[in-house]
Short mmCIF file of N, CA, C and O in Angstrom, two decimals:
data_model
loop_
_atom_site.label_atom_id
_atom_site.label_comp_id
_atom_site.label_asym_id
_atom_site.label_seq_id
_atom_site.Cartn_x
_atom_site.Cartn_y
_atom_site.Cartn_z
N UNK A 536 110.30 3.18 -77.62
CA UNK A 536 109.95 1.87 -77.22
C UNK A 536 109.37 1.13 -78.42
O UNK A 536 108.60 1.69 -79.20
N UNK A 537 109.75 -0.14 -78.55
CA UNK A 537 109.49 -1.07 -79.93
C UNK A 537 108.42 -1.97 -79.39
O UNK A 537 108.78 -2.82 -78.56
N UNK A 538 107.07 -1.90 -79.77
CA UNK A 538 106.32 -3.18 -79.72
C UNK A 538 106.58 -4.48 -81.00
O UNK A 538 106.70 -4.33 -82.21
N UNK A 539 106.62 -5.74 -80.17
CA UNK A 539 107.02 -6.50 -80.45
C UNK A 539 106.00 -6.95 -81.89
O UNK A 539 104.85 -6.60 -81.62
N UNK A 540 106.06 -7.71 -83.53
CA UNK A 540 104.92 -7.58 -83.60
C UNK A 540 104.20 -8.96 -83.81
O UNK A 540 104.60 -9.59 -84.79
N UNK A 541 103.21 -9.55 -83.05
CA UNK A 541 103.27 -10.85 -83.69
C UNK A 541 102.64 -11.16 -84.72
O UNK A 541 101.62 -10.58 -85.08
N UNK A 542 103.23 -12.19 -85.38
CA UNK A 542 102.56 -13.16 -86.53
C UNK A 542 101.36 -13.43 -86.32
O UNK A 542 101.31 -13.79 -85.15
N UNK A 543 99.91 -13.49 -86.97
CA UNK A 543 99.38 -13.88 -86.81
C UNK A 543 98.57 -15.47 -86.67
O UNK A 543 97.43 -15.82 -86.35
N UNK A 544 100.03 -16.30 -87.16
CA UNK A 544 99.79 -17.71 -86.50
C UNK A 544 100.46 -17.47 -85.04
O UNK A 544 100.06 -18.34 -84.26
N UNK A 545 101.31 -16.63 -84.48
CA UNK A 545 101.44 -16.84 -82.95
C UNK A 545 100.42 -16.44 -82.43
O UNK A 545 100.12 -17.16 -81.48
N UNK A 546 99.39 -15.21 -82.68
CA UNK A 546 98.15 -15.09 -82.44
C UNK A 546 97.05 -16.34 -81.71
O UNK A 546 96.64 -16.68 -80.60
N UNK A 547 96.94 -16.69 -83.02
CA UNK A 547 95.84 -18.22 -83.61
C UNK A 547 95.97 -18.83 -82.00
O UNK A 547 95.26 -18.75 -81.00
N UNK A 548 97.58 -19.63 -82.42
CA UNK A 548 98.12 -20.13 -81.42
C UNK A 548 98.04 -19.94 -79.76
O UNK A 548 97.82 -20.76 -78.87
N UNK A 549 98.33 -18.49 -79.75
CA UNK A 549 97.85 -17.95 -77.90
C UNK A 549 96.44 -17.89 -77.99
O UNK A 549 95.92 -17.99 -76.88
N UNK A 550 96.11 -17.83 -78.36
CA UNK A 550 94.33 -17.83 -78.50
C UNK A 550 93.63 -19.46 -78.05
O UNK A 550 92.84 -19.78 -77.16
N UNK A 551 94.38 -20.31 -79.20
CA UNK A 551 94.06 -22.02 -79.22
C UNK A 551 94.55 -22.37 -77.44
O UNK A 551 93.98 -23.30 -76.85
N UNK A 552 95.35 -21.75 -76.90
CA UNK A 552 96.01 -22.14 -76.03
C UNK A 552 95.30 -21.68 -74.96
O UNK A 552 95.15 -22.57 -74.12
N UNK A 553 94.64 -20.26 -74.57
CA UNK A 553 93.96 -20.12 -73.75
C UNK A 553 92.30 -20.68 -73.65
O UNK A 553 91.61 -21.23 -72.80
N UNK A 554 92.17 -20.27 -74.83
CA UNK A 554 90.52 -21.62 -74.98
C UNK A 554 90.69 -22.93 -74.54
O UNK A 554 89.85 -23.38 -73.75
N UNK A 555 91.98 -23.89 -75.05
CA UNK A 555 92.17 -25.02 -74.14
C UNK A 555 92.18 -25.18 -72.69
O UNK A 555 91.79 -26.18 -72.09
N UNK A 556 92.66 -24.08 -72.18
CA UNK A 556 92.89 -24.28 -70.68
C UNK A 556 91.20 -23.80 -70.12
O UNK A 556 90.71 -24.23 -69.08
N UNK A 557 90.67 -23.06 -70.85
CA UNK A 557 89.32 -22.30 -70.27
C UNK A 557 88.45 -23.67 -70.39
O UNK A 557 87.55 -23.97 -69.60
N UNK A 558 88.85 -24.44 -71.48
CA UNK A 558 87.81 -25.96 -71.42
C UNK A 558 88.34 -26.99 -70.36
O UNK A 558 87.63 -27.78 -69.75
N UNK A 559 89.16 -26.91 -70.29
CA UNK A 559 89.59 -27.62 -69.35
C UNK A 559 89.00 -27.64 -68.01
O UNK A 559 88.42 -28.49 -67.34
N UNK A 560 89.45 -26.09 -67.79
CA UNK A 560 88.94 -25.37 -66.03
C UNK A 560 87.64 -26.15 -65.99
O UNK A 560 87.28 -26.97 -65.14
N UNK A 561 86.87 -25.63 -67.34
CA UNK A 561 85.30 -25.96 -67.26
C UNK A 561 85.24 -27.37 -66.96
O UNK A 561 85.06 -27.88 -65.85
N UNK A 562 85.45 -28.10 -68.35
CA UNK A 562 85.52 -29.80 -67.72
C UNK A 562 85.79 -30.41 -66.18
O UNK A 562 85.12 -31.35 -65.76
N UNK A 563 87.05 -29.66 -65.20
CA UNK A 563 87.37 -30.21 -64.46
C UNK A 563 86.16 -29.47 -63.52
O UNK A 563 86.02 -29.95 -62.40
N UNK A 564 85.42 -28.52 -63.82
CA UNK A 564 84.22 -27.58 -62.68
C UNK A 564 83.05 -28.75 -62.84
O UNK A 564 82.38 -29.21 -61.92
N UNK A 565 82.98 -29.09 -64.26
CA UNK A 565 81.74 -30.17 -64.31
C UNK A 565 82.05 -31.56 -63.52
O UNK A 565 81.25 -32.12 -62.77
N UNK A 566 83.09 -31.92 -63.76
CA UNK A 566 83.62 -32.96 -63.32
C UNK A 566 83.27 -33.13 -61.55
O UNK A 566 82.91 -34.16 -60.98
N UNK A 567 83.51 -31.82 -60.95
CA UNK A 567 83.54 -31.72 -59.75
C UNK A 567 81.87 -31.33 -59.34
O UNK A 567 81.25 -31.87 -58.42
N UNK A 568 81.67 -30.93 -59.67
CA UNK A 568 79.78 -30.63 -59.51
C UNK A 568 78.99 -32.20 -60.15
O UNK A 568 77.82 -32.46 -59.86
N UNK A 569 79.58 -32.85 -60.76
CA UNK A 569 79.13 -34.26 -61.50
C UNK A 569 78.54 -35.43 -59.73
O UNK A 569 77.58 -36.03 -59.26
N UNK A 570 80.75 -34.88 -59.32
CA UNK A 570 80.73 -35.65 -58.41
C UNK A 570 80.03 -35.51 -56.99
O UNK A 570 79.75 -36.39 -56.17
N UNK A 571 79.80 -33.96 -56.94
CA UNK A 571 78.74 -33.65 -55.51
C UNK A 571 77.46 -34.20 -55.52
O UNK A 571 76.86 -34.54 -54.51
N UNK A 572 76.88 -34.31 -57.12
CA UNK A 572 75.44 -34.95 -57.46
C UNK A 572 75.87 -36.72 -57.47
O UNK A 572 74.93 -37.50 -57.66
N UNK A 573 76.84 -37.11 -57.33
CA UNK A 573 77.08 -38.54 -57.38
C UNK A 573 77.30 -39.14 -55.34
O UNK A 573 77.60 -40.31 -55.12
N UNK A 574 77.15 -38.38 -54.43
CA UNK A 574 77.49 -38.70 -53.89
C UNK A 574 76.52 -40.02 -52.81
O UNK A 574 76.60 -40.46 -51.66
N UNK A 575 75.58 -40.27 -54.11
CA UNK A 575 74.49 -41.70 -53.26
C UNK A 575 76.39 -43.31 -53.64
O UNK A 575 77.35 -43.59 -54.36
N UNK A 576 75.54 -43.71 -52.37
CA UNK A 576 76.39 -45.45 -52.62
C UNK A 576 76.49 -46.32 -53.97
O UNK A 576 75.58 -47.02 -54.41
N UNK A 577 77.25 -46.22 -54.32
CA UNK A 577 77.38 -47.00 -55.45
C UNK A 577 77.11 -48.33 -55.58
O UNK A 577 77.20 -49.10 -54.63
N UNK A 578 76.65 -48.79 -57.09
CA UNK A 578 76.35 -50.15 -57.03
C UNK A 578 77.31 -51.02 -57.40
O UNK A 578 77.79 -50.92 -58.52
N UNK A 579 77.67 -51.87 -56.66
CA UNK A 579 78.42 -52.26 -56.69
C UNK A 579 78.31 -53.89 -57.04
O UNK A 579 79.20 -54.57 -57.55
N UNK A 580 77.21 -54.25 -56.72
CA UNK A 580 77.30 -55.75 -57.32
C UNK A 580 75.24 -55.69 -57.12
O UNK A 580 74.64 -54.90 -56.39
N UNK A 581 74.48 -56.99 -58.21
CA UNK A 581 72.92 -57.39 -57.83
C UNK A 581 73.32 -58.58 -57.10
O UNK A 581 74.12 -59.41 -57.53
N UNK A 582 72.64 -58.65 -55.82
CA UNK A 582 73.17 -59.77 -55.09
C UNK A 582 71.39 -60.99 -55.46
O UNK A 582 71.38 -62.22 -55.54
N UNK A 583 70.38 -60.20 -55.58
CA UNK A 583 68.89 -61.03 -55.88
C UNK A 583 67.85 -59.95 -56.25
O UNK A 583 67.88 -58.74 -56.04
N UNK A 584 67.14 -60.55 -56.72
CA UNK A 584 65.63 -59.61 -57.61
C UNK A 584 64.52 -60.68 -56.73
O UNK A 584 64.71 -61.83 -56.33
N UNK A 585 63.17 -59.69 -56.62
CA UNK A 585 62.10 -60.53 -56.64
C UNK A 585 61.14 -59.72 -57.25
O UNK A 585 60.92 -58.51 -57.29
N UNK A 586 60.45 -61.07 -57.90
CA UNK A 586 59.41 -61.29 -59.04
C UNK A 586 58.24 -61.84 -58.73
O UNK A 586 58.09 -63.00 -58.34
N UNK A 587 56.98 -60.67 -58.96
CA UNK A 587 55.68 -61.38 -58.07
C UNK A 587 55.26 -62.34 -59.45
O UNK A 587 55.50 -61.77 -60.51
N UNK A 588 54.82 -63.33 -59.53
CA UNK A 588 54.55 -64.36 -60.82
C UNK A 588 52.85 -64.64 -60.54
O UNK A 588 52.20 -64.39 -59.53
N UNK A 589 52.35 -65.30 -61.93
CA UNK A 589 50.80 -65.54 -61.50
C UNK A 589 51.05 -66.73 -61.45
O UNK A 589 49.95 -67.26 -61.30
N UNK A 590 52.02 -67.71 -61.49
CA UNK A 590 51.96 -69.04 -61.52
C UNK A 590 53.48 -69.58 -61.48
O UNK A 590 54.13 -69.71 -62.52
N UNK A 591 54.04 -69.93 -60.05
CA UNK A 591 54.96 -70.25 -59.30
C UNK A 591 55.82 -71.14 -60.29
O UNK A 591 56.86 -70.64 -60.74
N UNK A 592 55.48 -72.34 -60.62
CA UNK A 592 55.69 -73.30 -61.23
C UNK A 592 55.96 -73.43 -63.10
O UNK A 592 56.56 -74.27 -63.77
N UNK A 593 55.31 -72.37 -63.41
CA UNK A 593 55.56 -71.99 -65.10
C UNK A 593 56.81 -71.18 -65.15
O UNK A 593 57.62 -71.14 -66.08
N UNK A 594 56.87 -70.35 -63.64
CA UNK A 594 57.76 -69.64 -63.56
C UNK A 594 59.23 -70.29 -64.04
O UNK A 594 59.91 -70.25 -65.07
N UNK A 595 59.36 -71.13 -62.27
CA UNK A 595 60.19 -71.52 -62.78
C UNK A 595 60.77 -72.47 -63.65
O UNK A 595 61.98 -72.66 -63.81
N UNK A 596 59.82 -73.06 -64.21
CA UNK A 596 60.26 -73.61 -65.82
C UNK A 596 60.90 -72.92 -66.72
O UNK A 596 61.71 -73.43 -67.49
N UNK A 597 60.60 -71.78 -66.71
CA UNK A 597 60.80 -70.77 -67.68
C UNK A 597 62.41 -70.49 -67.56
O UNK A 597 63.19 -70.75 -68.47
N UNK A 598 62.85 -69.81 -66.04
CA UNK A 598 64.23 -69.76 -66.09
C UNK A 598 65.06 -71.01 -65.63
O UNK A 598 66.23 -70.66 -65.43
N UNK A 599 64.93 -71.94 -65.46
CA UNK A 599 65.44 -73.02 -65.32
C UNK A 599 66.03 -73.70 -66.80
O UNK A 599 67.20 -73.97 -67.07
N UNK A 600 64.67 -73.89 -67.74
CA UNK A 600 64.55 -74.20 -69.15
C UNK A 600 65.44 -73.14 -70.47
O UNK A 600 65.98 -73.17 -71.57
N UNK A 601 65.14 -72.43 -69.52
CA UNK A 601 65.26 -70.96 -71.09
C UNK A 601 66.30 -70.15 -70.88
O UNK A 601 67.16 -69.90 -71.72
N UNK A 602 66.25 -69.59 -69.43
CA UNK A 602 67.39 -68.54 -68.57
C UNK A 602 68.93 -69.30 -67.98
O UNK A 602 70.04 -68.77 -67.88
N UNK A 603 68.44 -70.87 -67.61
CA UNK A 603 69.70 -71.68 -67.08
C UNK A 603 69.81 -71.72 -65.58
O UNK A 603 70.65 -72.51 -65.14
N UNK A 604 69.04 -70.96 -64.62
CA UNK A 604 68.65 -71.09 -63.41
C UNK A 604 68.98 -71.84 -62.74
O UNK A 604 69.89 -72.36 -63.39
N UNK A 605 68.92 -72.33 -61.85
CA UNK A 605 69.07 -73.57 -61.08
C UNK A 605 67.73 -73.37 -59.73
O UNK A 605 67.91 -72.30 -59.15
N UNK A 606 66.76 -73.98 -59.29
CA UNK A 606 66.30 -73.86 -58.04
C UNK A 606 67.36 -74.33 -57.00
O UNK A 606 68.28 -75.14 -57.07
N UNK A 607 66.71 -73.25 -55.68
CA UNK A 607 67.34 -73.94 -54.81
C UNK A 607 66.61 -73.96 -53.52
O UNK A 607 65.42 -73.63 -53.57
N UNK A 608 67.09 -74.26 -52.45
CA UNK A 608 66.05 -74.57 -51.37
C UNK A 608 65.74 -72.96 -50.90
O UNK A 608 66.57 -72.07 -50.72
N UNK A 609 64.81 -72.92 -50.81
CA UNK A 609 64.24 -71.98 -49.88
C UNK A 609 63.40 -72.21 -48.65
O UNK A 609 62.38 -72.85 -48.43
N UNK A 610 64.36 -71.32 -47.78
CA UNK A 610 63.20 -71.28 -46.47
C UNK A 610 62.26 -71.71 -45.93
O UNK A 610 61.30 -70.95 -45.78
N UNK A 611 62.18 -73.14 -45.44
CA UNK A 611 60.51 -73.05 -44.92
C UNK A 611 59.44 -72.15 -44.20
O UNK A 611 58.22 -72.08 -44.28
N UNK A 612 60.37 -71.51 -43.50
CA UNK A 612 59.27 -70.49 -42.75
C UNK A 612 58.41 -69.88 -43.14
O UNK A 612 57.31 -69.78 -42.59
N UNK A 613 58.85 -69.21 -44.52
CA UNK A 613 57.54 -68.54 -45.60
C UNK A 613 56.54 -68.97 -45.65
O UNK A 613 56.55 -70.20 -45.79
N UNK A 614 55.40 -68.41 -45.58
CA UNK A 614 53.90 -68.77 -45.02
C UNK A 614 53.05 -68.29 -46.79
O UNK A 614 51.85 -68.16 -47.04
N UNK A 615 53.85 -68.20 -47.39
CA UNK A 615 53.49 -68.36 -49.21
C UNK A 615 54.25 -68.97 -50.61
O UNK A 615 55.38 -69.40 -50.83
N UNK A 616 53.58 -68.86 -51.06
CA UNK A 616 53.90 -69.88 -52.32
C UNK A 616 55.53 -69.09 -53.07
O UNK A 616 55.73 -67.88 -52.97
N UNK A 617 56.12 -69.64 -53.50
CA UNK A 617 57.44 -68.53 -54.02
C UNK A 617 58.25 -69.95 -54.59
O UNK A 617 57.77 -71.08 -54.63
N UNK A 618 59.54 -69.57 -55.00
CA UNK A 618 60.76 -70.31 -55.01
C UNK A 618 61.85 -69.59 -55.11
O UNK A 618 61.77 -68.43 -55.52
N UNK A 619 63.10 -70.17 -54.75
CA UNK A 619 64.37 -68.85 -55.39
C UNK A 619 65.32 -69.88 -56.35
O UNK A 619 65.43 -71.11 -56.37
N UNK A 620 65.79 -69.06 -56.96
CA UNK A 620 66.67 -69.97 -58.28
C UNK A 620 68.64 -69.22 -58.33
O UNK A 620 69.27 -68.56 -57.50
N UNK A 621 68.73 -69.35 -58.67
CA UNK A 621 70.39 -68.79 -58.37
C UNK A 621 71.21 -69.15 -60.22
O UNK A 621 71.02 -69.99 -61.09
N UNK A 622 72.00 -68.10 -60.06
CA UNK A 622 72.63 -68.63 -61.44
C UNK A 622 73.57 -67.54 -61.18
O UNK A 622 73.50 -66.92 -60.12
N UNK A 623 74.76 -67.17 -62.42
CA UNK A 623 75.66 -66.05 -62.78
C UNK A 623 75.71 -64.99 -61.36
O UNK A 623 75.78 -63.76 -61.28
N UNK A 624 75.65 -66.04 -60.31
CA UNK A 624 76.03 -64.52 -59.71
C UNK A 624 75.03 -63.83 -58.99
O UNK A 624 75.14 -62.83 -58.29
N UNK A 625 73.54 -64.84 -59.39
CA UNK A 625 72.20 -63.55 -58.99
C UNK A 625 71.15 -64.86 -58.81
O UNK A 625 70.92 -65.83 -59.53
N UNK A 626 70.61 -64.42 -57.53
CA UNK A 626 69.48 -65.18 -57.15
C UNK A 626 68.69 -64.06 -57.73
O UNK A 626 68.94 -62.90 -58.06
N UNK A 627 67.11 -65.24 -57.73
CA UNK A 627 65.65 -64.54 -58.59
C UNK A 627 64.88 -65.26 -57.04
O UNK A 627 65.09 -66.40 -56.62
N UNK A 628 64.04 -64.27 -56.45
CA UNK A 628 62.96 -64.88 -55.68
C UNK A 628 61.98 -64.52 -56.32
O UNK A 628 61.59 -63.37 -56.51
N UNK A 629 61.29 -66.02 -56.89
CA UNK A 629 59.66 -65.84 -57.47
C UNK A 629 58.77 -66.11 -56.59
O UNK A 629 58.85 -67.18 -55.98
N UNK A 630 57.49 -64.99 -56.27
CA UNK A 630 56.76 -64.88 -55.05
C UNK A 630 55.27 -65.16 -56.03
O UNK A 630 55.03 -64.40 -56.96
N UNK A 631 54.59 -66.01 -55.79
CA UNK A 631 53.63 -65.93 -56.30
C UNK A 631 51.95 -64.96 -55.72
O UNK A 631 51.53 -64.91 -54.56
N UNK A 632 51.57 -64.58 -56.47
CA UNK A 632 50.56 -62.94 -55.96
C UNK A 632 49.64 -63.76 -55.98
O UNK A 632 49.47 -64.71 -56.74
N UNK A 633 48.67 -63.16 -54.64
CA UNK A 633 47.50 -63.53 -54.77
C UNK A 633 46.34 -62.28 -54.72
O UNK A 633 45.19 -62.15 -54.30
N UNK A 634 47.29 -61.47 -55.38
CA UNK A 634 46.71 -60.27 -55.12
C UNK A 634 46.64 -59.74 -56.97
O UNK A 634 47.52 -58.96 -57.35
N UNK A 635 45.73 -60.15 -57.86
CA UNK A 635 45.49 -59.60 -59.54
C UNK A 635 46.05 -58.39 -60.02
O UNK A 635 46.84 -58.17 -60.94
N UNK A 636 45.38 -57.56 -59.08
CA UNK A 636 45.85 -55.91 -59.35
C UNK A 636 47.35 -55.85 -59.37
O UNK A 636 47.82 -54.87 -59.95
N UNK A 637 48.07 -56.59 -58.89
CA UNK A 637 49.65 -56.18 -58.64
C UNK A 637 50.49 -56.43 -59.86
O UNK A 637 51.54 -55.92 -60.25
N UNK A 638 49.63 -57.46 -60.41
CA UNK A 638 50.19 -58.25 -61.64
C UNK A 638 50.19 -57.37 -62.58
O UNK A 638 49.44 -56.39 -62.59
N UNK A 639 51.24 -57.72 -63.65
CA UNK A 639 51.34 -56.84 -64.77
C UNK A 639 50.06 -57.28 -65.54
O UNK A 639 49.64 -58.43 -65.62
N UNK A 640 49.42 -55.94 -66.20
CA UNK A 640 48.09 -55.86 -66.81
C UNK A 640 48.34 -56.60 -67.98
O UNK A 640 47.85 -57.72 -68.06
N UNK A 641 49.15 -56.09 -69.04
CA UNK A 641 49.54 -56.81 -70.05
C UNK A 641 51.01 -58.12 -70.16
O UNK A 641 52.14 -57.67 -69.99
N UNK A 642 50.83 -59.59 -70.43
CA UNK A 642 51.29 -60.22 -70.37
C UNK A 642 52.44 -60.42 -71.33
O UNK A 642 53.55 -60.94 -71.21
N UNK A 643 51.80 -59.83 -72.32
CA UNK A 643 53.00 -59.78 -73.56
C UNK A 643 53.87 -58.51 -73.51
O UNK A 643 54.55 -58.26 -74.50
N UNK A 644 53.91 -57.69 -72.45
CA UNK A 644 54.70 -56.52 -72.53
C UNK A 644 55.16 -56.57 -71.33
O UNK A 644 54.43 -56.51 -70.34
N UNK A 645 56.89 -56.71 -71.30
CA UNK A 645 57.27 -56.56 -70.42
C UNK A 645 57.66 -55.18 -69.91
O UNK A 645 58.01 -54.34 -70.74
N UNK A 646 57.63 -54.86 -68.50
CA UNK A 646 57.88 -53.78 -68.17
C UNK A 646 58.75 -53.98 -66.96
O UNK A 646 58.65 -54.87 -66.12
N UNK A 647 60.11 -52.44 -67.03
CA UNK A 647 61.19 -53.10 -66.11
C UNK A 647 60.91 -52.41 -64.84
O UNK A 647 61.66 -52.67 -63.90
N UNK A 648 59.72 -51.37 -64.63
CA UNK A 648 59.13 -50.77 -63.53
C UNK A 648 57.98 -51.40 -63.02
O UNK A 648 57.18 -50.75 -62.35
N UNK A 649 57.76 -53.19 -63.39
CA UNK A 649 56.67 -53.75 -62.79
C UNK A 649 56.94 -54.24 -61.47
O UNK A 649 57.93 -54.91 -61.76
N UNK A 650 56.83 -54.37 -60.50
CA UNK A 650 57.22 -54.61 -59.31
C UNK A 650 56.80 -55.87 -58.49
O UNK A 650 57.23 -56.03 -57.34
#
């Protein structure tokens, strides 16, 4: 009986070829475990934000003037000070606080976890 003998670039080659498919398997295992951890609702569009402000009216100067905003009517029923503004797609409701502590501590630092 004759064993066949190979070259050692056909070697290289079956070698390159099974490592490809072993990355692959893997990629498509991550891919699929990616998607079991993905399975919250997607975002799909910001329809509005609200922004507690210390001063209603500077507010909206600010994005009206600077951001391009537009006000628009809001609600009478609200039993506090606020406005909402609309632009690109995305209303802003500015609620004005009468509550200090809520406000961001530092004024010159914005923070995107201030609430």
């Amino acid at each position: 009986m004759q064993r066949k003998l190979e070259k050692p670039s056909e070697r290289r080659n079956d070698q390159k070829s099974k490592s490809n498919h072993e990355e692959q398997q893997q990629h498509s295992k991550e891919k699929d475990e990616q998607k079991e951890e993905d399975d919250s609702l997607p975002l799909m569009a910001l329809n509005h934000m609200s922004r507690l402000c210390r001063n209603v009216e500077e507010s909206v100067d600010f994005y009206t003037k600077v951001s391009g905003f537009v006000k628009i009517e809001r609600p009478p029923a609200f039993d506090f000070d606020g406005a909402w503004l609309f632009n690109y797609g995305v209303g802003i409701h500015l609620v004005q606080s009468e509550d200090e502590e809520r406000l961001p501590h530092n004024p010159d630092h914005l923070d995107p976890m201030d609430g």
